[in-house]
């Protein structure tokens, strides 16, 4: 029995990339039952991060495989907003204490074992008409098969705009828009046509015009959901924001 247990453990370790958390389901696929996992934990061969989640003893978890694991439990989870822009090199300034901005479709709470290692905020956001498990214009970072899902720069900027008047300073959003001058107009058009937030659509068009961004001239407001003919008004720390249709 002890030899069988040791063989299973050795097989697991050969296939287990350092820095990667595994779930009980992952262990079961390797022939390791819940009882055997408990035995491994007590023997110091596994470390229990939380109920049903494990890592190697004394291992330093890596961000990307941790995000891949979370994607399996939270519909539509992806790196978005300012974090996604930062990953693509679009930033106004470097934060002293960067917080990872994660977005998803369902109400969820990030597990403690994750936020203790990677300071993060989760936003339940239904900004686009899209399949919950397959967010529009969000996919593996740099198209790598083992990378977590990340918003494209176009989607990320709209996610930033959607937070203006709530938790996102207007001036910073404007500065990020100015830095995102090379956005793809066709991708942005597709996102805007599926966008459920009139504020976000109008803010995108207004900043594009005011900053003379190259993609703005390629967008036709008449083909986008800009809402009624009334102005959209919001009061925030930056002052009064008026968005015309």
GROMACS .gro file of C-alpha atoms in nm:
model
  245
    1UNK     CA    1   0.000   0.000   0.000
    2UNK     CA    2   0.278   0.240   0.094
    3UNK     CA    3   0.458   0.161  -0.232
    4UNK     CA    4   0.143   0.236  -0.432
    5UNK     CA    5   0.094   0.567  -0.251
    6UNK     CA    6   0.455   0.665  -0.315
    7UNK     CA    7   0.425   0.571  -0.684
    8UNK     CA    8   0.115   0.787  -0.724
    9UNK     CA    9   0.292   1.077  -0.553
   10UNK     CA   10   0.600   1.041  -0.772
   11UNK     CA   11   0.384   1.033  -1.085
   12UNK     CA   12   0.199   1.343  -0.969
   13UNK     CA   13   0.519   1.535  -0.902
   14UNK     CA   14   0.664   1.449  -1.242
   15UNK     CA   15   0.360   1.599  -1.414
   16UNK     CA   16   0.301   1.890  -1.174
   17UNK     CA   17   0.452   2.221  -1.285
   18UNK     CA   18   0.596   2.423  -0.994
   19UNK     CA   19   0.387   2.727  -0.898
   20UNK     CA   20   0.063   2.562  -1.007
   21UNK     CA   21  -0.230   2.493  -0.770
   22UNK     CA   22  -0.437   2.179  -0.818
   23UNK     CA   23  -0.790   2.096  -0.714
   24UNK     CA   24  -0.929   1.774  -0.568
   25UNK     CA   25  -1.065   1.699  -0.915
   26UNK     CA   26  -0.715   1.733  -1.061
   27UNK     CA   27  -0.578   1.495  -0.800
   28UNK     CA   28  -0.861   1.247  -0.858
   29UNK     CA   29  -0.772   1.243  -1.227
   30UNK     CA   30  -0.427   1.124  -1.114
   31UNK     CA   31  -0.582   0.846  -0.906
   32UNK     CA   32  -0.541   1.032  -0.575
   33UNK     CA   33  -0.858   1.012  -0.365
   34UNK     CA   34  -0.969   1.269  -0.110
   35UNK     CA   35  -0.856   1.040   0.174
   36UNK     CA   36  -0.516   0.990   0.014
   37UNK     CA   37  -0.480   1.366  -0.035
   38UNK     CA   38  -0.545   1.415   0.338
   39UNK     CA   39  -0.273   1.158   0.409
   40UNK     CA   40  -0.029   1.341   0.182
   41UNK     CA   41  -0.105   1.670   0.358
   42UNK     CA   42  -0.045   1.518   0.702
   43UNK     CA   43   0.279   1.364   0.579
   44UNK     CA   44   0.396   1.703   0.443
   45UNK     CA   45   0.391   1.595   0.078
   46UNK     CA   46   0.104   1.830  -0.013
   47UNK     CA   47   0.010   2.174   0.120
   48UNK     CA   48  -0.360   2.257   0.153
   49UNK     CA   49  -0.436   2.613   0.038
   50UNK     CA   50  -0.810   2.583   0.101
   51UNK     CA   51  -1.073   2.315   0.093
   52UNK     CA   52  -1.013   2.118  -0.226
   53UNK     CA   53  -0.711   2.325  -0.339
   54UNK     CA   54  -0.350   2.217  -0.299
   55UNK     CA   55   0.004   2.312  -0.395
   56UNK     CA   56   0.352   2.170  -0.349
   57UNK     CA   57   0.500   2.221  -0.001
   58UNK     CA   58   0.705   2.545   0.024
   59UNK     CA   59   0.607   2.633  -0.333
   60UNK     CA   60   0.573   2.990  -0.461
   61UNK     CA   61   0.253   3.012  -0.662
   62UNK     CA   62   0.263   3.175  -1.006
   63UNK     CA   63  -0.010   3.419  -1.111
   64UNK     CA   64  -0.098   3.273  -1.450
   65UNK     CA   65  -0.178   2.914  -1.340
   66UNK     CA   66  -0.372   3.050  -1.043
   67UNK     CA   67  -0.588   3.257  -1.278
   68UNK     CA   68  -0.640   2.953  -1.500
   69UNK     CA   69  -0.774   2.766  -1.198
   70UNK     CA   70  -1.010   3.052  -1.104
   71UNK     CA   71  -1.142   3.063  -1.461
   72UNK     CA   72  -1.275   2.712  -1.406
   73UNK     CA   73  -1.498   2.827  -1.119
   74UNK     CA   74  -1.606   3.183  -1.212
   75UNK     CA   75  -1.797   3.234  -1.538
   76UNK     CA   76  -1.624   3.471  -1.775
   77UNK     CA   77  -1.335   3.548  -1.539
   78UNK     CA   78  -1.065   3.751  -1.710
   79UNK     CA   79  -0.804   4.016  -1.644
   80UNK     CA   80  -0.957   4.344  -1.758
   81UNK     CA   81  -0.969   4.719  -1.726
   82UNK     CA   82  -0.652   4.896  -1.614
   83UNK     CA   83  -0.476   4.566  -1.542
   84UNK     CA   84  -0.525   4.439  -1.897
   85UNK     CA   85  -0.408   4.772  -2.039
   86UNK     CA   86  -0.103   4.752  -1.817
   87UNK     CA   87  -0.025   4.400  -1.943
   88UNK     CA   88  -0.027   4.542  -2.297
   89UNK     CA   89   0.196   4.834  -2.198
   90UNK     CA   90  -0.081   5.098  -2.203
   91UNK     CA   91  -0.045   5.296  -1.883
   92UNK     CA   92  -0.031   5.653  -1.760
   93UNK     CA   93   0.178   5.596  -1.451
   94UNK     CA   94   0.311   5.306  -1.249
   95UNK     CA   95   0.118   5.226  -0.933
   96UNK     CA   96   0.319   5.174  -0.617
   97UNK     CA   97   0.076   4.904  -0.506
   98UNK     CA   98  -0.078   4.756  -0.820
   99UNK     CA   99  -0.411   4.582  -0.778
  100UNK     CA  100  -0.517   4.319  -1.027
  101UNK     CA  101  -0.857   4.398  -1.177
  102UNK     CA  102  -1.056   4.086  -1.258
  103UNK     CA  103  -1.396   4.079  -1.426
  104UNK     CA  104  -1.662   3.812  -1.454
  105UNK     CA  105  -2.031   3.749  -1.514
  106UNK     CA  106  -2.138   3.600  -1.183
  107UNK     CA  107  -2.134   3.720  -0.823
  108UNK     CA  108  -1.820   3.573  -0.671
  109UNK     CA  109  -1.556   3.628  -0.407
  110UNK     CA  110  -1.190   3.572  -0.479
  111UNK     CA  111  -1.044   3.309  -0.245
  112UNK     CA  112  -0.818   3.423   0.037
  113UNK     CA  113  -0.526   3.209  -0.073
  114UNK     CA  114  -0.526   3.403  -0.402
  115UNK     CA  115  -0.567   3.760  -0.272
  116UNK     CA  116  -0.307   3.704  -0.001
  117UNK     CA  117  -0.050   3.646  -0.273
  118UNK     CA  118  -0.192   3.864  -0.550
  119UNK     CA  119  -0.380   4.179  -0.437
  120UNK     CA  120  -0.687   4.183  -0.657
  121UNK     CA  121  -1.040   4.317  -0.699
  122UNK     CA  122  -1.325   4.130  -0.861
  123UNK     CA  123  -1.587   4.319  -1.062
  124UNK     CA  124  -1.911   4.154  -1.163
  125UNK     CA  125  -1.965   4.328  -1.496
  126UNK     CA  126  -2.215   4.256  -1.771
  127UNK     CA  127  -2.103   4.527  -2.008
  128UNK     CA  128  -2.159   4.344  -2.336
  129UNK     CA  129  -2.416   4.118  -2.494
  130UNK     CA  130  -2.204   3.802  -2.502
  131UNK     CA  131  -2.192   3.438  -2.391
  132UNK     CA  132  -2.098   3.435  -2.018
  133UNK     CA  133  -1.835   3.165  -2.061
  134UNK     CA  134  -1.685   3.319  -2.375
  135UNK     CA  135  -1.634   3.695  -2.329
  136UNK     CA  136  -1.623   3.904  -2.644
  137UNK     CA  137  -1.267   3.996  -2.749
  138UNK     CA  138  -1.102   3.841  -2.447
  139UNK     CA  139  -0.875   3.541  -2.477
  140UNK     CA  140  -0.547   3.382  -2.369
  141UNK     CA  141  -0.281   3.647  -2.316
  142UNK     CA  142  -0.059   3.676  -2.624
  143UNK     CA  143  -0.256   3.377  -2.763
  144UNK     CA  144  -0.053   3.130  -2.556
  145UNK     CA  145  -0.238   2.809  -2.476
  146UNK     CA  146  -0.131   2.811  -2.109
  147UNK     CA  147  -0.207   3.179  -2.048
  148UNK     CA  148  -0.506   3.323  -1.859
  149UNK     CA  149  -0.789   3.504  -2.035
  150UNK     CA  150  -0.729   3.878  -2.076
  151UNK     CA  151  -0.931   4.157  -2.237
  152UNK     CA  152  -0.796   4.297  -2.561
  153UNK     CA  153  -0.683   4.661  -2.523
  154UNK     CA  154  -1.008   4.773  -2.689
  155UNK     CA  155  -1.228   4.587  -2.442
  156UNK     CA  156  -1.008   4.686  -2.148
  157UNK     CA  157  -1.044   5.057  -2.227
  158UNK     CA  158  -1.423   5.027  -2.243
  159UNK     CA  159  -1.417   4.846  -1.908
  160UNK     CA  160  -1.229   5.144  -1.765
  161UNK     CA  161  -1.483   5.385  -1.915
  162UNK     CA  162  -1.771   5.186  -1.764
  163UNK     CA  163  -1.635   5.259  -1.414
  164UNK     CA  164  -1.619   5.640  -1.461
  165UNK     CA  165  -1.854   5.808  -1.216
  166UNK     CA  166  -1.836   5.502  -0.990
  167UNK     CA  167  -1.480   5.415  -0.885
  168UNK     CA  168  -1.276   5.533  -1.182
  169UNK     CA  169  -1.144   5.894  -1.192
  170UNK     CA  170  -1.243   6.069  -1.514
  171UNK     CA  171  -0.903   6.230  -1.570
  172UNK     CA  172  -0.718   5.899  -1.547
  173UNK     CA  173  -0.964   5.742  -1.793
  174UNK     CA  174  -0.898   6.027  -2.033
  175UNK     CA  175  -0.521   5.986  -2.000
  176UNK     CA  176  -0.548   5.613  -2.064
  177UNK     CA  177  -0.757   5.683  -2.373
  178UNK     CA  178  -0.488   5.919  -2.498
  179UNK     CA  179  -0.228   5.644  -2.451
  180UNK     CA  180  -0.444   5.395  -2.642
  181UNK     CA  181  -0.414   5.572  -2.976
  182UNK     CA  182  -0.339   5.251  -3.169
  183UNK     CA  183  -0.664   5.067  -3.094
  184UNK     CA  184  -0.820   4.866  -3.375
  185UNK     CA  185  -1.133   5.043  -3.499
  186UNK     CA  186  -1.302   4.723  -3.620
  187UNK     CA  187  -1.264   4.553  -3.280
  188UNK     CA  188  -1.378   4.866  -3.099
  189UNK     CA  189  -1.680   4.896  -3.330
  190UNK     CA  190  -1.782   4.536  -3.263
  191UNK     CA  191  -1.757   4.587  -2.887
  192UNK     CA  192  -1.948   4.914  -2.894
  193UNK     CA  193  -2.227   4.759  -3.100
  194UNK     CA  194  -2.266   4.492  -2.830
  195UNK     CA  195  -2.225   4.734  -2.538
  196UNK     CA  196  -2.515   4.770  -2.292
  197UNK     CA  197  -2.387   5.093  -2.133
  198UNK     CA  198  -2.481   5.416  -2.311
  199UNK     CA  199  -2.238   5.604  -2.087
  200UNK     CA  200  -1.949   5.385  -2.199
  201UNK     CA  201  -2.033   5.426  -2.568
  202UNK     CA  202  -2.067   5.803  -2.543
  203UNK     CA  203  -1.753   5.841  -2.335
  204UNK     CA  204  -1.555   5.643  -2.592
  205UNK     CA  205  -1.681   5.857  -2.879
  206UNK     CA  206  -1.633   6.184  -2.690
  207UNK     CA  207  -1.276   6.111  -2.584
  208UNK     CA  208  -1.196   5.987  -2.935
  209UNK     CA  209  -1.316   6.316  -3.086
  210UNK     CA  210  -1.161   6.544  -2.825
  211UNK     CA  211  -0.820   6.373  -2.839
  212UNK     CA  212  -0.827   6.331  -3.220
  213UNK     CA  213  -0.748   5.961  -3.183
  214UNK     CA  214  -0.701   5.784  -3.518
  215UNK     CA  215  -0.966   5.517  -3.453
  216UNK     CA  216  -1.236   5.774  -3.371
  217UNK     CA  217  -1.280   5.888  -3.731
  218UNK     CA  218  -1.358   5.528  -3.832
  219UNK     CA  219  -1.656   5.498  -3.594
  220UNK     CA  220  -2.001   5.608  -3.705
  221UNK     CA  221  -2.209   5.715  -3.401
  222UNK     CA  222  -2.528   5.648  -3.598
  223UNK     CA  223  -2.440   5.277  -3.601
  224UNK     CA  224  -2.376   5.260  -3.225
  225UNK     CA  225  -2.610   5.241  -2.921
  226UNK     CA  226  -2.575   5.600  -2.800
  227UNK     CA  227  -2.922   5.608  -2.641
  228UNK     CA  228  -3.170   5.894  -2.654
  229UNK     CA  229  -3.103   6.253  -2.760
  230UNK     CA  230  -3.068   6.358  -2.396
  231UNK     CA  231  -2.727   6.425  -2.247
  232UNK     CA  232  -2.588   6.178  -1.993
  233UNK     CA  233  -2.480   6.360  -1.676
  234UNK     CA  234  -2.273   6.234  -1.383
  235UNK     CA  235  -2.115   6.409  -1.086
  236UNK     CA  236  -1.786   6.266  -0.960
  237UNK     CA  237  -1.471   6.374  -0.776
  238UNK     CA  238  -1.346   6.519  -1.105
  239UNK     CA  239  -1.650   6.742  -1.136
  240UNK     CA  240  -1.958   6.733  -1.356
  241UNK     CA  241  -1.940   6.505  -1.659
  242UNK     CA  242  -2.180   6.571  -1.945
  243UNK     CA  243  -2.183   6.330  -2.237
  244UNK     CA  244  -2.376   6.438  -2.541
  245UNK     CA  245  -2.529   6.184  -2.781
   0.00000   0.00000   0.00000
